[in-house]
């Protein structure tokens, strides 16, 4: 391209960079021509589909599109068949999803070819960790979009309805079809008459977009709010109580989805309190929901304080129960065996429970990955999990295939994401955190998508600058692609590994400072009397001989929860992937790594590399200033500066702390620490964040 043309283009683009508050998410494009839509049916969902096509059409002017609903065995659930002039589906919702796919293709410059798109999972659900008092767990993007505090807490305003409708539309556009409206540490308020009325109002708005409403309940509700002496799942009074509650809910919300339950976990009561099993507990609720078609998502996030290895606990509690759950129970399993760490191996329950429906749970909200301050794109983390080989039914038994019904005849399939949505204008706090919401939906729909493809789509939809009447795809010039899309995508794709490097490389895990809401480093944190498996030294096990948690056959034998040949591969120091080394092995400081360096030096270089990566992200971002509106540019730039400072803190804290055990110098070609360890230790719970 000639220099004058480039200058003209840049001026043109920057003039059109209107301030963006991020509220429109990835749904910013408007139609560039007229389309005539004919449709064989008539419903609120189809009305939305038609309106979306007309308002977002960027294909040929005066084109015709036919929406056809007819039974086709090749189409699964709410899947659809797309062709240039037609969208066909078995359901109205399938048509709506087809419309969003068609528009996405137009907006990202992909051809509309003949293709059948079926979702990988039947239930694609967001879990909101929102309390009826309006607080959200860790409050990353401010308060809840569903609940309000104060005198008018339960009034349903027009502003509420608009926000819920925008939320539902965003979800539908990426295939999400369910929402749990309250946190798993469930408050009894949610089942009260007044709150159920609010749930009903929310459900009415979400319904036409195909987003079903679910609630989290506490297993002990019968004794907490029901006036019963027990919550024993086999007690006839308890059974009756739950049936009555469920009946009441369905009388208000006929298409209610069901419950999620966190039981016998982190102080929550559960069937164990009555000498019963998780299966007996889950089945109680499953039976109550069964007549209405509801499901139970029963979480496997459990760990007893007595076991020697917390990473083994969920498997120990749940494997013996395989086959004992009703067919409307799905066991919801976090991606890794501990708790949403920057990197974990996949949970050994995936593929191991063969007679039970099992669904993965991801955390979209970056509880352990720098909250809304750090730019971390989570697609590579989830892709890594979904594509992990379990070997449960021979090669090709990936976590994705073990959970999506390809291998086991699960009655229900599902995938859950802990939402990162709040009332912040841009929904998620950090502009790039929208990409994680987007990714969850896209992967839930198609668990074989690559991170690269998702990032590509999201950047195009979120950052293209579209003057009215101009198709977004025509603006993906070589200049925009080379100077914006390529570097920003590279930054996103590297960002998770960067976070692993500066926080917890080589298999380190859970070395956060706990009072610091899982944000900054705290490998030293172990107050007197604290439950051991809540303290970082339990996880890193550093001593003068080495570091790492021994889960080999001579250690806690955690490796044996995995299928062969993986179990042996993980067990052997030589074949265990180095990215998980300290998860499975206690390794001496002078052990020779594949790079030829000692373990100690390798740890140091990883921390240094992580810091450098964030430095490089800053350079990338500063160079794209011309292509981003000022508002979003500044938010990202400011947060990235803080991310860099945090990365330095992580490196300085961890290297100086572990150096006390390794007794070796930090290699001299690495930047020297700038913070004193004692300063970081004293300030660990109040130093970080913007
Ligand atoms: C993490 C998180 C808790 C949460 C829990 C859960 O431990 O820190 O706040 O309640 O996960 O998944 O239930």
PDB file of N, CA and C and ligand atoms in Angstrom, residues 129 137-138 184-185 262 265-266 299 301 303 310 334 339-340 361 367-368 518, ligand 1:
ATOM      1  N   UNK A 129     -21.674 -16.300  40.799  1.00  0.00           N
ATOM      2  CA  UNK A 129     -21.391 -16.366  42.230  1.00  0.00           C
ATOM      3  C   UNK A 129     -21.864 -15.051  42.860  1.00  0.00           C
ATOM      4  N   UNK A 137     -18.983 -12.743  44.471  1.00  0.00           N
ATOM      5  CA  UNK A 137     -17.797 -13.320  45.092  1.00  0.00           C
ATOM      6  C   UNK A 137     -16.568 -12.599  44.554  1.00  0.00           C
ATOM      7  N   UNK A 138     -15.875 -11.942  45.390  1.00  0.00           N
ATOM      8  CA  UNK A 138     -14.655 -11.179  45.082  1.00  0.00           C
ATOM      9  C   UNK A 138     -14.942  -9.896  44.298  1.00  0.00           C
ATOM     10  N   UNK A 184     -22.992 -20.588  44.833  1.00  0.00           N
ATOM     11  CA  UNK A 184     -23.090 -21.956  45.350  1.00  0.00           C
ATOM     12  C   UNK A 184     -23.149 -22.015  46.879  1.00  0.00           C
ATOM     13  N   UNK A 185     -22.596 -20.996  47.548  1.00  0.00           N
ATOM     14  CA  UNK A 185     -22.761 -20.912  49.011  1.00  0.00           C
ATOM     15  C   UNK A 185     -24.133 -20.242  49.204  1.00  0.00           C
ATOM     16  N   UNK A 262     -23.553 -27.396  46.293  1.00  0.00           N
ATOM     17  CA  UNK A 262     -22.201 -27.547  46.847  1.00  0.00           C
ATOM     18  C   UNK A 262     -22.402 -28.156  48.225  1.00  0.00           C
ATOM     19  N   UNK A 265     -18.540 -29.335  51.593  1.00  0.00           N
ATOM     20  CA  UNK A 265     -17.401 -28.625  51.013  1.00  0.00           C
ATOM     21  C   UNK A 265     -17.283 -27.272  51.686  1.00  0.00           C
ATOM     22  N   UNK A 266     -16.095 -26.941  52.123  1.00  0.00           N
ATOM     23  CA  UNK A 266     -15.828 -25.623  52.716  1.00  0.00           C
ATOM     24  C   UNK A 266     -16.913 -25.213  53.711  1.00  0.00           C
ATOM     25  N   UNK A 299     -21.805 -30.717  42.748  1.00  0.00           N
ATOM     26  CA  UNK A 299     -20.377 -30.396  42.580  1.00  0.00           C
ATOM     27  C   UNK A 299     -19.463 -31.417  43.261  1.00  0.00           C
ATOM     28  N   UNK A 301     -16.474 -30.546  44.118  1.00  0.00           N
ATOM     29  CA  UNK A 301     -15.456 -29.733  44.795  1.00  0.00           C
ATOM     30  C   UNK A 301     -15.541 -30.014  46.299  1.00  0.00           C
ATOM     31  N   UNK A 303     -13.348 -31.759  49.816  1.00  0.00           N
ATOM     32  CA  UNK A 303     -12.081 -32.294  50.325  1.00  0.00           C
ATOM     33  C   UNK A 303     -12.167 -32.387  51.837  1.00  0.00           C
ATOM     34  N   UNK A 310      -5.008 -33.302  49.219  1.00  0.00           N
ATOM     35  CA  UNK A 310      -6.276 -32.705  48.813  1.00  0.00           C
ATOM     36  C   UNK A 310      -6.593 -32.980  47.340  1.00  0.00           C
ATOM     37  N   UNK A 334     -14.447 -29.430  38.674  1.00  0.00           N
ATOM     38  CA  UNK A 334     -13.536 -28.354  38.262  1.00  0.00           C
ATOM     39  C   UNK A 334     -12.488 -28.915  37.318  1.00  0.00           C
ATOM     40  N   UNK A 339      -8.094 -26.291  42.604  1.00  0.00           N
ATOM     41  CA  UNK A 339      -9.003 -25.145  42.642  1.00  0.00           C
ATOM     42  C   UNK A 339      -8.609 -24.052  41.655  1.00  0.00           C
ATOM     43  N   UNK A 340      -8.869 -24.232  40.386  1.00  0.00           N
ATOM     44  CA  UNK A 340      -8.712 -23.155  39.402  1.00  0.00           C
ATOM     45  C   UNK A 340      -7.343 -22.476  39.424  1.00  0.00           C
ATOM     46  N   UNK A 361     -16.250 -27.861  34.978  1.00  0.00           N
ATOM     47  CA  UNK A 361     -16.526 -26.513  35.494  1.00  0.00           C
ATOM     48  C   UNK A 361     -15.269 -25.671  35.315  1.00  0.00           C
ATOM     49  N   UNK A 367     -10.261 -15.523  39.406  1.00  0.00           N
ATOM     50  CA  UNK A 367      -9.981 -15.505  40.842  1.00  0.00           C
ATOM     51  C   UNK A 367      -8.493 -15.674  41.145  1.00  0.00           C
ATOM     52  N   UNK A 368      -7.846 -16.593  40.461  1.00  0.00           N
ATOM     53  CA  UNK A 368      -6.440 -16.890  40.723  1.00  0.00           C
ATOM     54  C   UNK A 368      -5.529 -16.373  39.608  1.00  0.00           C
ATOM     55  N   UNK A 518      -6.553 -14.391  47.000  1.00  0.00           N
ATOM     56  CA  UNK A 518      -6.001 -15.178  45.897  1.00  0.00           C
ATOM     57  C   UNK A 518      -5.386 -14.315  44.809  1.00  0.00           C
TER      58      UNK A 518
HETATM   59  C1  LIG B   1     -12.766 -21.443  45.717  1.00  0.00           C
HETATM   60  C2  LIG B   1     -13.143 -20.066  46.089  1.00  0.00           C
HETATM   61  C3  LIG B   1     -14.293 -20.077  47.007  1.00  0.00           C
HETATM   62  C4  LIG B   1     -15.441 -20.833  46.373  1.00  0.00           C
HETATM   63  C5  LIG B   1     -14.990 -22.211  46.051  1.00  0.00           C
HETATM   64  C6  LIG B   1     -16.017 -23.061  45.341  1.00  0.00           C
HETATM   65  O1  LIG B   1     -12.242 -22.087  46.843  1.00  0.00           O
HETATM   66  O2  LIG B   1     -12.069 -19.397  46.669  1.00  0.00           O
HETATM   67  O3  LIG B   1     -14.632 -18.758  47.259  1.00  0.00           O
HETATM   68  O4  LIG B   1     -16.531 -20.848  47.180  1.00  0.00           O
HETATM   69  O5  LIG B   1     -13.872 -22.129  45.219  1.00  0.00           O
HETATM   70  O6  LIG B   1     -15.763 -23.431  44.205  1.00  0.00           O
HETATM   71  O7  LIG B   1     -17.057 -23.357  45.893  1.00  0.00           O
END
